[in-house]
XYZ file of C-alpha atoms in Angstrom:
295
model
C -10.635 -11.851 19.079
C -7.421 -9.999 19.908
C -7.457 -6.273 19.081
C -5.327 -3.191 19.783
C -6.928 -1.094 22.492
C -6.526 2.143 20.547
C -9.596 3.810 22.023
C -8.059 3.778 25.522
C -4.902 5.653 24.546
C -4.427 9.221 25.859
C -6.501 11.786 23.926
C -8.339 8.990 22.074
C -11.906 7.877 22.686
C -14.170 4.968 21.765
C -17.407 6.406 20.378
C -19.125 3.101 19.556
C -18.089 -0.533 19.651
C -19.258 -4.022 18.771
C -17.859 -5.265 22.089
C -20.546 -7.224 23.922
C -22.813 -7.540 20.895
C -21.844 -11.122 20.191
C -20.467 -10.597 16.709
C -18.674 -13.790 15.699
C -16.846 -12.910 12.488
C -15.711 -9.306 12.862
C -15.101 -6.739 15.597
C -15.567 -3.036 14.951
C -15.184 0.265 16.761
C -15.687 3.918 15.927
C -12.794 5.840 17.468
C -11.656 9.426 17.843
C -7.911 9.137 17.209
C -5.366 11.872 17.943
C -1.768 12.390 16.835
C 0.657 9.732 18.046
C 3.866 7.890 17.217
C 4.818 4.355 18.116
C 4.888 0.697 17.187
C 1.951 -1.677 16.997
C 2.792 -5.266 17.796
C 1.385 -8.055 15.611
C -1.652 -9.638 17.263
C -2.550 -12.269 14.674
C -5.626 -10.510 13.272
C -5.523 -7.796 10.563
C -7.270 -4.477 11.107
C -8.741 -2.332 8.346
C -8.993 1.336 9.289
C -11.550 3.521 7.492
C -11.302 7.315 7.794
C -14.764 8.649 8.638
C -13.923 12.347 8.817
C -11.000 14.796 8.945
C -7.709 14.011 7.166
C -4.576 12.883 8.992
C -0.978 12.693 7.800
C 0.294 9.121 8.188
C 3.744 7.594 7.957
C 3.826 3.796 8.191
C 6.580 1.219 8.051
C 6.056 -2.502 8.318
C 8.914 -4.339 10.045
C 11.296 -6.624 8.221
C 12.865 -3.945 6.024
C 9.609 -2.650 4.618
C 9.544 0.661 2.783
C 8.281 3.795 4.517
C 4.851 4.824 3.225
C 3.686 8.414 3.646
C 0.250 9.714 2.709
C -2.543 11.988 3.813
C -5.327 9.646 4.902
C -8.521 11.361 3.822
C -12.167 10.609 4.557
C -13.413 7.530 2.657
C -9.929 5.994 2.487
C -8.528 2.850 4.147
C -5.311 1.712 5.750
C -4.170 -1.573 7.260
C -2.644 -2.621 10.568
C -0.901 -5.896 9.596
C -1.763 -9.077 11.455
C 1.568 -10.856 11.359
C 4.246 -8.127 11.441
C 5.000 -5.206 13.733
C 4.400 -1.767 12.233
C 5.733 1.718 13.046
C 3.342 4.651 12.833
C 3.602 8.433 12.923
C 0.238 10.184 12.797
C -0.481 13.925 12.692
C -4.064 15.123 12.980
C -7.253 14.088 14.768
C -10.039 12.223 13.006
C -12.743 9.653 13.517
C -11.723 6.177 12.379
C -13.702 2.972 11.995
C -11.579 -0.070 12.845
C -12.583 -3.446 11.408
C -10.744 -6.419 12.925
C -10.908 -9.580 10.831
C -10.245 -13.104 12.065
C -7.078 -14.456 10.470
C -8.425 -18.001 10.447
C -11.535 -16.859 8.562
C -9.357 -14.957 6.107
C -7.329 -18.133 5.480
C -10.524 -20.144 5.076
C -11.955 -17.638 2.592
C -8.752 -17.842 0.528
C -8.905 -21.653 0.557
C -12.533 -21.592 -0.614
C -11.700 -19.132 -3.366
C -8.901 -21.336 -4.699
C -10.515 -24.694 -3.915
C -7.220 -25.626 -2.272
C -5.320 -25.248 0.981
C -3.228 -22.078 0.774
C -1.978 -21.746 4.340
C -1.819 -18.373 6.025
C -2.562 -15.403 3.791
C -1.484 -11.828 4.321
C -3.422 -8.682 3.453
C -1.577 -5.973 1.545
C -3.639 -2.773 1.520
C -2.061 0.448 0.169
C -2.038 3.348 2.600
C -4.919 5.639 1.645
C -6.621 3.346 -0.859
C -10.222 4.101 -1.856
C -12.346 0.992 -2.436
C -16.032 1.688 -3.179
C -17.301 -1.811 -2.366
C -15.294 -2.135 0.829
C -16.494 1.344 1.773
C -20.132 0.292 1.451
C -19.496 -2.677 3.718
C -17.725 -0.422 6.232
C -20.561 2.109 6.186
C -23.098 -0.667 6.775
C -21.104 -1.814 9.816
C -20.862 1.783 11.010
C -24.635 2.187 10.709
C -25.166 -0.867 12.937
C -22.742 0.510 15.532
C -24.543 3.846 15.683
C -27.910 2.266 16.505
C -29.055 0.272 19.509
C -28.588 -3.468 19.217
C -31.585 -5.372 17.865
C -32.430 -8.993 17.117
C -31.179 -8.974 13.541
C -28.055 -6.826 13.898
C -25.749 -9.691 14.915
C -26.780 -11.783 11.899
C -26.468 -8.770 9.575
C -22.968 -7.931 10.866
C -21.761 -11.485 10.365
C -23.109 -11.583 6.806
C -21.372 -8.291 6.045
C -18.192 -9.841 7.415
C -18.429 -12.786 5.017
C -18.710 -10.372 2.098
C -15.721 -8.399 3.399
C -13.559 -11.525 3.657
C -14.340 -12.553 0.089
C -13.609 -9.059 -1.212
C -10.305 -8.481 0.562
C -9.038 -11.964 -0.334
C -9.706 -11.234 -3.996
C -8.293 -7.718 -4.034
C -5.626 -7.521 -1.345
C -3.819 -10.864 -1.120
C -1.230 -12.531 -3.330
C -3.618 -15.477 -3.641
C -6.434 -13.287 -4.916
C -4.176 -11.435 -7.332
C -2.821 -14.684 -8.756
C -3.768 -16.258 -12.065
C -6.465 -18.178 -10.190
C -8.603 -15.088 -10.686
C -7.509 -12.702 -13.382
C -3.970 -13.156 -14.639
C -2.313 -11.172 -11.861
C 0.529 -12.576 -9.787
C 3.364 -12.014 -7.351
C 1.368 -9.822 -4.989
C 1.018 -6.933 -7.437
C -1.163 -6.850 -10.562
C 0.500 -7.105 -13.952
C -1.217 -3.895 -14.945
C 0.331 -2.151 -11.928
C 3.817 -3.205 -13.030
C 3.135 -2.005 -16.552
C 1.755 1.273 -15.233
C 4.809 1.926 -13.066
C 7.221 1.095 -15.892
C 5.350 3.513 -18.160
C 5.439 6.213 -15.493
C 9.180 5.789 -15.040
C 9.812 6.199 -18.774
C 7.423 9.145 -19.132
C 8.741 10.986 -16.065
C 12.375 9.928 -16.118
C 13.589 13.497 -15.487
C 11.392 13.904 -12.394
C 11.671 12.751 -8.796
C 10.200 9.239 -8.636
C 9.656 8.271 -4.978
C 8.516 4.726 -4.353
C 5.386 5.674 -2.418
C 4.187 8.009 -5.196
C 4.692 5.354 -7.885
C 2.857 2.784 -5.791
C 0.000 5.172 -5.103
C -0.423 5.899 -8.828
C -0.495 2.162 -9.551
C -2.939 1.405 -6.728
C -0.664 -0.944 -4.778
C 1.404 -0.597 -1.631
C 5.124 0.271 -1.825
C 5.912 -3.054 -0.187
C 3.920 -4.980 -2.772
C 5.489 -3.009 -5.614
C 9.008 -3.629 -4.294
C 8.398 -7.362 -4.061
C 6.940 -7.480 -7.565
C 9.944 -5.651 -9.060
C 12.385 -7.980 -7.344
C 10.518 -11.032 -8.612
C 10.050 -9.748 -12.142
C 13.297 -7.841 -12.809
C 15.655 -9.106 -10.101
C 16.218 -5.571 -8.840
C 14.624 -2.914 -6.667
C 12.444 -0.129 -8.041
C 15.288 2.339 -7.450
C 17.770 0.155 -9.351
C 15.303 -0.146 -12.215
C 14.883 3.650 -12.343
C 18.663 4.127 -12.417
C 18.999 1.607 -15.250
C 16.348 3.434 -17.269
C 18.098 6.759 -16.640
C 21.378 5.347 -17.910
C 19.591 4.101 -21.047
C 18.061 7.549 -21.525
C 21.488 9.172 -21.118
C 22.994 6.764 -23.667
C 20.292 7.665 -26.180
C 20.810 11.403 -25.698
C 24.593 11.103 -25.881
C 24.398 9.123 -29.120
C 21.634 11.045 -30.878
C 22.030 14.682 -29.775
C 24.693 17.335 -29.264
C 23.335 18.393 -25.882
C 25.989 19.347 -23.342
C 26.571 16.542 -20.876
C 25.190 18.615 -18.027
C 21.884 18.905 -19.924
C 21.939 15.203 -20.739
C 22.255 14.541 -17.019
C 19.225 16.650 -16.159
C 17.123 15.294 -19.045
C 17.850 11.756 -17.863
C 16.908 12.494 -14.266
C 20.333 12.831 -12.662
C 20.906 15.626 -10.184
C 24.129 16.843 -11.801
C 26.791 16.044 -14.392
C 29.006 14.509 -11.718
C 26.136 12.291 -10.564
C 25.588 11.068 -14.129
C 29.326 10.463 -14.616
C 29.643 8.406 -11.438
C 26.629 6.200 -12.163
C 27.361 5.933 -15.890
C 30.945 4.832 -15.329
C 29.897 2.313 -12.706
C 27.369 0.704 -15.044
C 29.194 0.946 -18.383
C 32.863 1.152 -17.485
C 33.362 4.423 -19.379
C 32.544 8.081 -18.829
C 29.729 9.801 -20.732
C 32.346 11.727 -22.786
C 34.118 8.572 -23.850
C 30.824 6.880 -24.675
C 29.838 9.815 -26.915
C 33.194 9.995 -28.652
C 33.115 6.270 -29.393
C 29.773 6.730 -31.144
C 30.988 9.509 -33.446
């Protein structure tokens, strides 16, 4: 199985590895990973990273116009190195990480079994810094095997843990698993996540609403959230936020006597001039003219 040789990088170290143990369905390594920046090429197999100890600040961007994700990866949280796309990484801090490399063909087969149909190649979409109790238990079981000398039953046990991991990640972290085949979710992001983000935008319209923070609150990745918004609303998350801010400004202009500068701030615009520029672009009139037409 192809893997990134992260343990051999300068200042990194491989503390334990499944290499040479004959594991058929998964490859794992416990690594000490230091700060670094660079690009990881796609190797055809996804890698789940589990933070064992010490937090690290991570910035990740998947190629192909993906959004930049920034988070503090804390112990007991996961991240993903994609299988099929290059990814840019900036890491600050040293910690121990467990890497779990999955076989793409087994992932595809697990998705096909789950749907009772051929689904082609599936892609994992794991939010940066997600906490998943079941996946964590599987990771800790693998880690326990790595930390002990190999025995007769360890290879069988590791492969059975791998089967459970494939079933779980297909269900929770693929568009196939989030589809109506399982539980009424579709388009790579759960319906409840879309509803949650829309509610957050309305409730916090006057605040900064960065994409990565909204995605983190909804429990999906920024990339998944962006795709879901485009499919559902035909616009980006940012465009949706702007449209809601214009609606909020319209409501305040029509129903209150607030000065326009206060309307701008209440609706989440940085200034009166910012509101005027966006408002005129979307409605064809200035906020003043809109208010006067309503009186």
